């Protein structure tokens, strides 16, 4: 347990997360398959107070690990680890938590069970309550698939947190998003070296094809027209070099089966499928009791702002605040300095209760 007896000064000053691992024996997935050992890698910043109620959960996004929220953490930012205990959880399938690539037979590779957002939320709830003894969360704050998890937290455990923040992510994946993801999976699996997931070496051509499809949706069309990529590239970089980088280094070291598992998890996301709601997403959204700061990117092609507007009308205490950005999906993770400033100011005000 991390508590006030830990050297508070050293922990509060730390701007890098401390890595931990939590194991659940015989974890039954929503699909009914049992993982003999379900492992969750997570990071912590700061110190849990004696009351066990100064914690904020930051669930990871697609293929991300514990460092994915640096844009929001630190002195002068919305989340100060000198005051808060921050937990950054890593989803199943990222290659560090239990994944197709690191699970032994008979569940290795393509035989690893399908996982859902609810599987992740259930596992992390056990982590927080059983290992860290967090009695209550100040907030769940999530970007992209982390936003999917934040909405699921609010539906599954409506009294466990004070508020949620969702940036660049929705409570359900709608038809267009599923079609996009299926296109990426098709590009990856078309490589003859994929071999139904039983490859002996990564299907590089398939992963590169997947990467190019993904990159085509990542930023807005206007971002490309205005060549805003120049702000993050070395002087003299060319368009061709940028495209080749996305083709070959989009997710360095990624495993094909891991990529597919998390895409299927993304596709299946739907708070309406939570027990008791019979597939009714509107009823599930109406059940959310806590205040919600809903921040879609105005130019997101993954989670269009129209989907967020549709969902927000059913959430009782919802502030819908689109991010005015040309950076597309990554705007929700502070992709540009202006995005980072906007997010930190709005989230800090929301956390302070002055929204």
Coordinates of C-alpha atoms in Angstrom, one line a residue:
X1 CA 0.0 0.0 0.0
X2 CA 1.2 3.5 -0.8
X3 CA 0.3 5.8 2.0
X4 CA 1.4 8.9 3.9
X5 CA 4.2 7.1 5.7
X6 CA 6.2 7.0 2.4
X7 CA 8.8 9.7 2.1
X8 CA 6.4 12.3 1.0
X9 CA 8.9 14.9 -0.1
X10 CA 10.7 12.6 -2.5
X11 CA 7.5 11.2 -4.0
X12 CA 5.9 14.6 -4.4
X13 CA 8.9 16.0 -6.3
X14 CA 9.0 13.0 -8.6
X15 CA 7.9 13.8 -12.1
X16 CA 8.4 10.3 -13.4
X17 CA 5.9 7.5 -12.4
X18 CA 7.0 4.7 -10.2
X19 CA 6.2 1.4 -12.0
X20 CA 4.2 -1.4 -10.4
X21 CA 2.4 -4.6 -11.4
X22 CA -0.8 -6.1 -10.1
X23 CA -1.8 -9.7 -10.7
X24 CA -5.3 -11.1 -10.6
X25 CA -5.5 -14.9 -10.4
X26 CA -8.1 -16.6 -12.6
X27 CA -9.5 -13.4 -14.1
X28 CA -12.8 -14.1 -16.0
X29 CA -13.2 -11.9 -19.0
X30 CA -16.6 -10.6 -20.1
X31 CA -16.5 -13.1 -22.9
X32 CA -16.2 -16.0 -20.3
X33 CA -12.6 -17.0 -20.9
X34 CA -10.4 -17.3 -17.8
X35 CA -6.9 -15.9 -17.7
X36 CA -4.9 -17.8 -15.1
X37 CA -2.9 -14.6 -14.4
X38 CA -4.1 -11.2 -15.5
X39 CA -1.4 -8.7 -15.0
X40 CA -1.8 -4.9 -15.0
X41 CA 1.2 -2.6 -15.2
X42 CA 0.6 0.8 -13.7
X43 CA 2.5 3.9 -12.6
X44 CA 2.0 6.2 -9.6
X45 CA 2.9 9.8 -8.9
X46 CA 2.7 11.4 -5.5
X47 CA 1.4 9.9 -2.2
X48 CA -2.0 8.6 -1.2
X49 CA -3.2 10.6 1.8
X50 CA -4.3 9.0 5.1
X51 CA -8.0 9.2 4.1
X52 CA -7.3 7.4 0.8
X53 CA -9.2 9.9 -1.2
X54 CA -6.8 12.2 -3.0
X55 CA -6.3 9.8 -6.0
X56 CA -6.9 10.5 -9.6
X57 CA -7.0 7.7 -12.2
X58 CA -5.5 8.2 -15.7
X59 CA -6.3 5.1 -17.8
X60 CA -4.1 4.6 -20.9
X61 CA -5.0 5.1 -24.5
X62 CA -4.3 2.9 -27.6
X63 CA -1.0 1.0 -27.2
X64 CA 0.1 3.5 -24.6
X65 CA 1.9 3.0 -21.3
X66 CA 2.2 4.9 -18.0
X67 CA 3.8 8.0 -19.4
X68 CA 0.9 9.0 -21.6
X69 CA -0.3 11.9 -19.4
X70 CA 2.8 14.0 -19.0
X71 CA 1.0 16.9 -20.7
X72 CA -1.3 17.1 -17.7
X73 CA 1.0 16.3 -14.8
X74 CA 3.4 18.6 -12.9
X75 CA 3.7 22.0 -11.1
X76 CA 1.6 24.6 -12.8
X77 CA -0.4 22.0 -14.7
X78 CA -3.9 20.6 -13.9
X79 CA -2.6 17.7 -11.8
X80 CA 0.1 18.4 -9.3
X81 CA 1.6 15.2 -7.7
X82 CA 2.7 17.3 -4.7
X83 CA -1.0 17.4 -3.8
X84 CA -2.6 14.4 -5.6
X85 CA -1.9 10.6 -5.9
X86 CA -2.0 9.8 -9.6
X87 CA -2.4 6.3 -10.9
X88 CA -1.7 5.7 -14.6
X89 CA -3.0 2.3 -15.6
X90 CA -2.0 0.3 -18.7
X91 CA -4.7 -1.5 -20.7
X92 CA -4.6 -5.2 -21.5
X93 CA -3.0 -5.8 -24.9
X94 CA -0.3 -3.0 -24.8
X95 CA 2.5 -5.6 -24.6
X96 CA 3.3 -4.9 -20.9
X97 CA 0.0 -5.6 -19.2
X98 CA -1.3 -9.1 -20.1
X99 CA -1.3 -9.3 -23.9
X100 CA -1.3 -11.8 -26.8
X101 CA 2.5 -11.3 -27.0
X102 CA 3.4 -12.0 -23.4
X103 CA 0.8 -14.7 -22.3
X104 CA 1.9 -18.3 -22.5
X105 CA 0.0 -21.0 -24.3
X106 CA -2.7 -22.0 -24.5
X107 CA -3.6 -18.3 -24.7
X108 CA -0.7 -16.9 -26.6
X109 CA -0.9 -14.8 -29.7
X110 CA -4.2 -15.1 -31.6
X111 CA -5.6 -17.4 -28.9
X112 CA -5.6 -14.6 -26.3
X113 CA -9.2 -13.9 -25.4
X114 CA -11.1 -10.8 -26.7
X115 CA -11.1 -8.1 -24.0
X116 CA -13.5 -5.2 -23.4
X117 CA -13.2 -1.8 -21.9
X118 CA -15.3 -3.2 -19.0
X119 CA -12.7 -5.9 -18.5
X120 CA -10.1 -3.2 -18.0
X121 CA -12.3 -1.1 -15.7
X122 CA -13.1 -4.1 -13.5
X123 CA -9.4 -5.1 -13.2
X124 CA -8.3 -1.6 -12.3
X125 CA -11.1 -1.3 -9.8
X126 CA -9.7 -4.4 -8.1
X127 CA -6.2 -2.9 -8.3
X128 CA -7.3 0.4 -6.7
X129 CA -9.4 -1.2 -3.9
X130 CA -7.4 -4.3 -3.1
X131 CA -3.8 -3.2 -3.6
X132 CA -3.7 0.5 -3.2
X133 CA -6.7 0.9 -0.8
X134 CA -8.0 3.9 -2.6
X135 CA -11.4 4.5 -1.0
X136 CA -12.6 7.1 -3.5
X137 CA -11.3 8.9 -6.6
X138 CA -11.2 12.6 -7.1
X139 CA -11.5 12.0 -10.8
X140 CA -11.1 9.7 -13.7
X141 CA -9.5 11.5 -16.6
X142 CA -9.0 9.8 -19.9
X143 CA -7.9 10.6 -23.5
X144 CA -9.1 8.5 -26.4
X145 CA -9.5 4.9 -25.2
X146 CA -8.8 6.4 -21.8
X147 CA -12.0 8.5 -22.3
X148 CA -13.9 5.3 -23.2
X149 CA -12.7 3.9 -19.8
X150 CA -13.7 7.1 -18.0
X151 CA -17.3 6.9 -19.3
X152 CA -17.4 3.2 -18.3
X153 CA -16.2 4.0 -14.8
X154 CA -19.0 6.5 -14.4
X155 CA -21.6 3.9 -15.4
X156 CA -20.1 0.9 -13.7
X157 CA -19.1 2.6 -10.4
X158 CA -21.2 5.8 -10.3
X159 CA -20.4 6.7 -6.7
X160 CA -16.6 5.9 -6.7
X161 CA -15.4 9.2 -8.2
X162 CA -16.3 12.8 -7.9
X163 CA -16.1 13.6 -11.6
X164 CA -14.8 12.4 -14.9
X165 CA -13.0 14.1 -17.8
X166 CA -13.1 12.6 -21.3
X167 CA -11.0 14.1 -24.1
X168 CA -11.1 12.9 -27.7
X169 CA -13.2 9.8 -26.9
X170 CA -16.8 8.7 -26.7
X171 CA -18.9 6.4 -24.6
X172 CA -19.7 4.1 -27.6
X173 CA -17.9 3.3 -30.8
X174 CA -20.4 4.0 -33.6
X175 CA -20.5 2.4 -37.1
X176 CA -18.1 4.7 -38.9
X177 CA -15.4 4.1 -36.2
X178 CA -15.9 0.4 -36.5
X179 CA -15.5 0.5 -40.3
X180 CA -12.3 2.6 -39.9
X181 CA -10.8 0.1 -37.5
X182 CA -11.8 -2.8 -39.7
X183 CA -9.9 -1.1 -42.5
X184 CA -6.8 -1.0 -40.4
X185 CA -7.1 -4.6 -39.3
X186 CA -7.6 -5.6 -43.0
X187 CA -4.5 -3.8 -44.0
X188 CA -2.4 -5.5 -41.3
X189 CA -3.7 -9.0 -41.8
X190 CA -3.4 -8.9 -45.6
X191 CA 0.4 -9.5 -45.2
X192 CA 1.0 -13.1 -46.0
X193 CA 3.5 -13.3 -43.2
X194 CA 0.6 -12.6 -40.7
X195 CA -0.3 -16.3 -40.9
X196 CA -3.5 -16.0 -39.0
X197 CA -1.6 -14.5 -36.1
X198 CA 0.8 -17.4 -35.7
X199 CA 3.7 -15.5 -37.3
X200 CA 7.4 -16.2 -36.3
X201 CA 8.4 -12.7 -37.2
X202 CA 6.4 -9.5 -37.2
X203 CA 4.4 -9.0 -40.5
X204 CA 6.2 -5.7 -41.2
X205 CA 4.5 -4.9 -44.5
X206 CA 1.1 -5.4 -42.8
X207 CA 2.1 -3.2 -39.8
X208 CA 3.3 -0.5 -42.2
X209 CA 0.0 -0.6 -44.2
X210 CA -1.9 -0.4 -40.9
X211 CA 0.3 2.6 -39.9
X212 CA -0.5 4.5 -43.0
X213 CA -4.2 3.9 -42.7
X214 CA -4.1 5.0 -39.1
X215 CA -2.0 8.1 -39.9
X216 CA -4.5 9.2 -42.5
X217 CA -7.1 9.6 -39.8
X218 CA -4.9 10.9 -37.0
X219 CA -4.8 14.6 -37.9
X220 CA -7.2 16.9 -39.7
X221 CA -7.1 17.6 -43.4
X222 CA -6.3 21.2 -42.6
X223 CA -3.4 20.2 -40.4
X224 CA -1.9 18.6 -43.5
X225 CA -2.7 21.4 -45.8
X226 CA -1.1 24.0 -43.5
X227 CA 1.8 21.7 -43.0
X228 CA 1.6 22.0 -39.2
X229 CA 3.8 18.9 -39.0
X230 CA 6.7 21.3 -39.5
X231 CA 6.3 22.5 -35.9
X232 CA 7.4 19.1 -34.5
X233 CA 10.0 18.2 -37.2
X234 CA 13.7 19.1 -37.5
X235 CA 14.4 22.1 -39.8
X236 CA 14.5 21.0 -43.4
X237 CA 12.3 18.0 -43.0
X238 CA 10.2 17.1 -46.0
X239 CA 6.7 15.9 -46.4
X240 CA 8.1 12.6 -47.9
X241 CA 10.2 12.1 -44.8
X242 CA 7.3 12.7 -42.5
X243 CA 5.1 10.2 -44.3
X244 CA 7.9 7.6 -44.3
X245 CA 8.3 8.1 -40.5
X246 CA 4.6 7.4 -39.9
X247 CA 4.9 4.3 -42.2
X248 CA 7.9 2.8 -40.4
X249 CA 7.9 4.2 -36.9
X250 CA 4.2 4.9 -36.0
X251 CA 4.2 2.5 -33.0
X252 CA 7.8 1.3 -32.7
X253 CA 8.2 -2.3 -31.6
X254 CA 4.5 -3.1 -31.8
X255 CA 3.2 -6.6 -32.0
X256 CA 0.5 -7.3 -34.6
X257 CA -1.7 -9.4 -32.4
X258 CA -1.5 -6.7 -29.7
X259 CA -2.5 -4.1 -32.2
X260 CA -5.5 -6.1 -33.3
X261 CA -6.6 -6.9 -29.7
X262 CA -6.8 -3.3 -28.7
X263 CA -8.6 -2.3 -32.0
X264 CA -11.2 -5.0 -31.3
X265 CA -11.5 -3.6 -27.8
X266 CA -12.1 -0.2 -29.2
X267 CA -14.7 -1.5 -31.7
X268 CA -16.7 -3.2 -29.0
X269 CA -16.8 -0.2 -26.6
X270 CA -20.4 0.6 -25.6
X271 CA -21.6 1.6 -22.1
X272 CA -25.1 0.5 -23.1
X273 CA -23.9 -3.1 -22.9
X274 CA -23.2 -2.7 -19.2
X275 CA -25.3 -5.1 -17.2
X276 CA -28.8 -3.7 -16.5
X277 CA -29.0 -1.4 -19.6
X278 CA -29.8 -4.0 -22.3
X279 CA -27.8 -2.3 -24.9
X280 CA -29.4 1.1 -24.4
X281 CA -26.5 3.7 -24.5
X282 CA -28.8 6.6 -23.8
X283 CA -30.1 5.0 -20.6
X284 CA -26.5 4.2 -19.5
X285 CA -25.5 7.9 -20.1
X286 CA -28.5 9.1 -18.2
X287 CA -27.4 7.0 -15.2
X288 CA -24.2 9.0 -14.8
X289 CA -24.4 10.8 -11.5
X290 CA -21.1 12.8 -11.4
X291 CA -20.2 15.9 -13.3
X292 CA -18.6 15.3 -16.7
X293 CA -16.2 17.5 -18.6
X294 CA -16.6 16.3 -22.2
X295 CA -13.8 17.7 -24.5
X296 CA -13.9 16.4 -28.0
X297 CA -11.4 17.8 -30.5
X298 CA -13.2 20.0 -33.0
X299 CA -11.4 18.3 -35.9
X300 CA -11.2 14.7 -34.6
X301 CA -11.7 12.1 -37.4
X302 CA -11.7 9.1 -35.0
X303 CA -14.3 10.5 -32.6
X304 CA -16.2 13.3 -34.5
X305 CA -17.5 16.1 -32.4
X306 CA -21.0 15.3 -33.7
X307 CA -20.9 11.9 -31.8
X308 CA -19.9 13.8 -28.6
X309 CA -22.8 16.3 -29.1
X310 CA -25.2 13.4 -29.4
X311 CA -24.0 11.7 -26.2
X312 CA -23.7 14.9 -24.1
X313 CA -27.5 15.6 -24.4
X314 CA -28.2 12.5 -22.3
X315 CA -25.6 13.1 -19.5
X316 CA -27.3 14.9 -16.6
X317 CA -24.3 17.0 -15.5
X318 CA -22.3 17.5 -18.6
X319 CA -20.1 20.4 -19.8
X320 CA -19.4 19.9 -23.5
X321 CA -16.3 21.9 -24.3
X322 CA -14.8 21.2 -27.8
X323 CA -11.1 21.8 -28.2
X324 CA -10.6 24.5 -30.9
X325 CA -7.7 22.8 -32.7
X326 CA -6.5 21.7 -36.1
X327 CA -4.5 18.9 -34.7
X328 CA -7.3 16.3 -35.0
X329 CA -7.4 13.4 -32.6
X330 CA -4.1 14.2 -30.7
X331 CA -5.5 17.6 -29.6
X332 CA -7.1 15.7 -26.7
X333 CA -3.6 14.9 -25.4
X334 CA -2.2 18.4 -25.7
X335 CA -0.6 17.8 -29.1
X336 CA 0.2 21.5 -29.6
X337 CA 1.2 24.1 -27.0
X338 CA -2.2 25.8 -27.5
X339 CA -4.0 22.5 -27.0
X340 CA -2.1 21.8 -23.8
X341 CA -2.8 25.2 -22.4
X342 CA -6.5 25.0 -23.2
X343 CA -6.8 21.5 -21.7
X344 CA -4.9 22.3 -18.5
X345 CA -6.9 25.5 -17.9
X346 CA -10.3 23.8 -18.4
X347 CA -9.4 20.7 -16.5
X348 CA -7.9 22.6 -13.6
X349 CA -11.0 24.7 -13.2
X350 CA -13.2 21.6 -13.4
X351 CA -11.1 19.8 -10.7
X352 CA -11.4 22.9 -8.5
X353 CA -15.2 22.8 -8.7
X354 CA -15.3 26.2 -10.2
X355 CA -16.6 25.0 -13.6

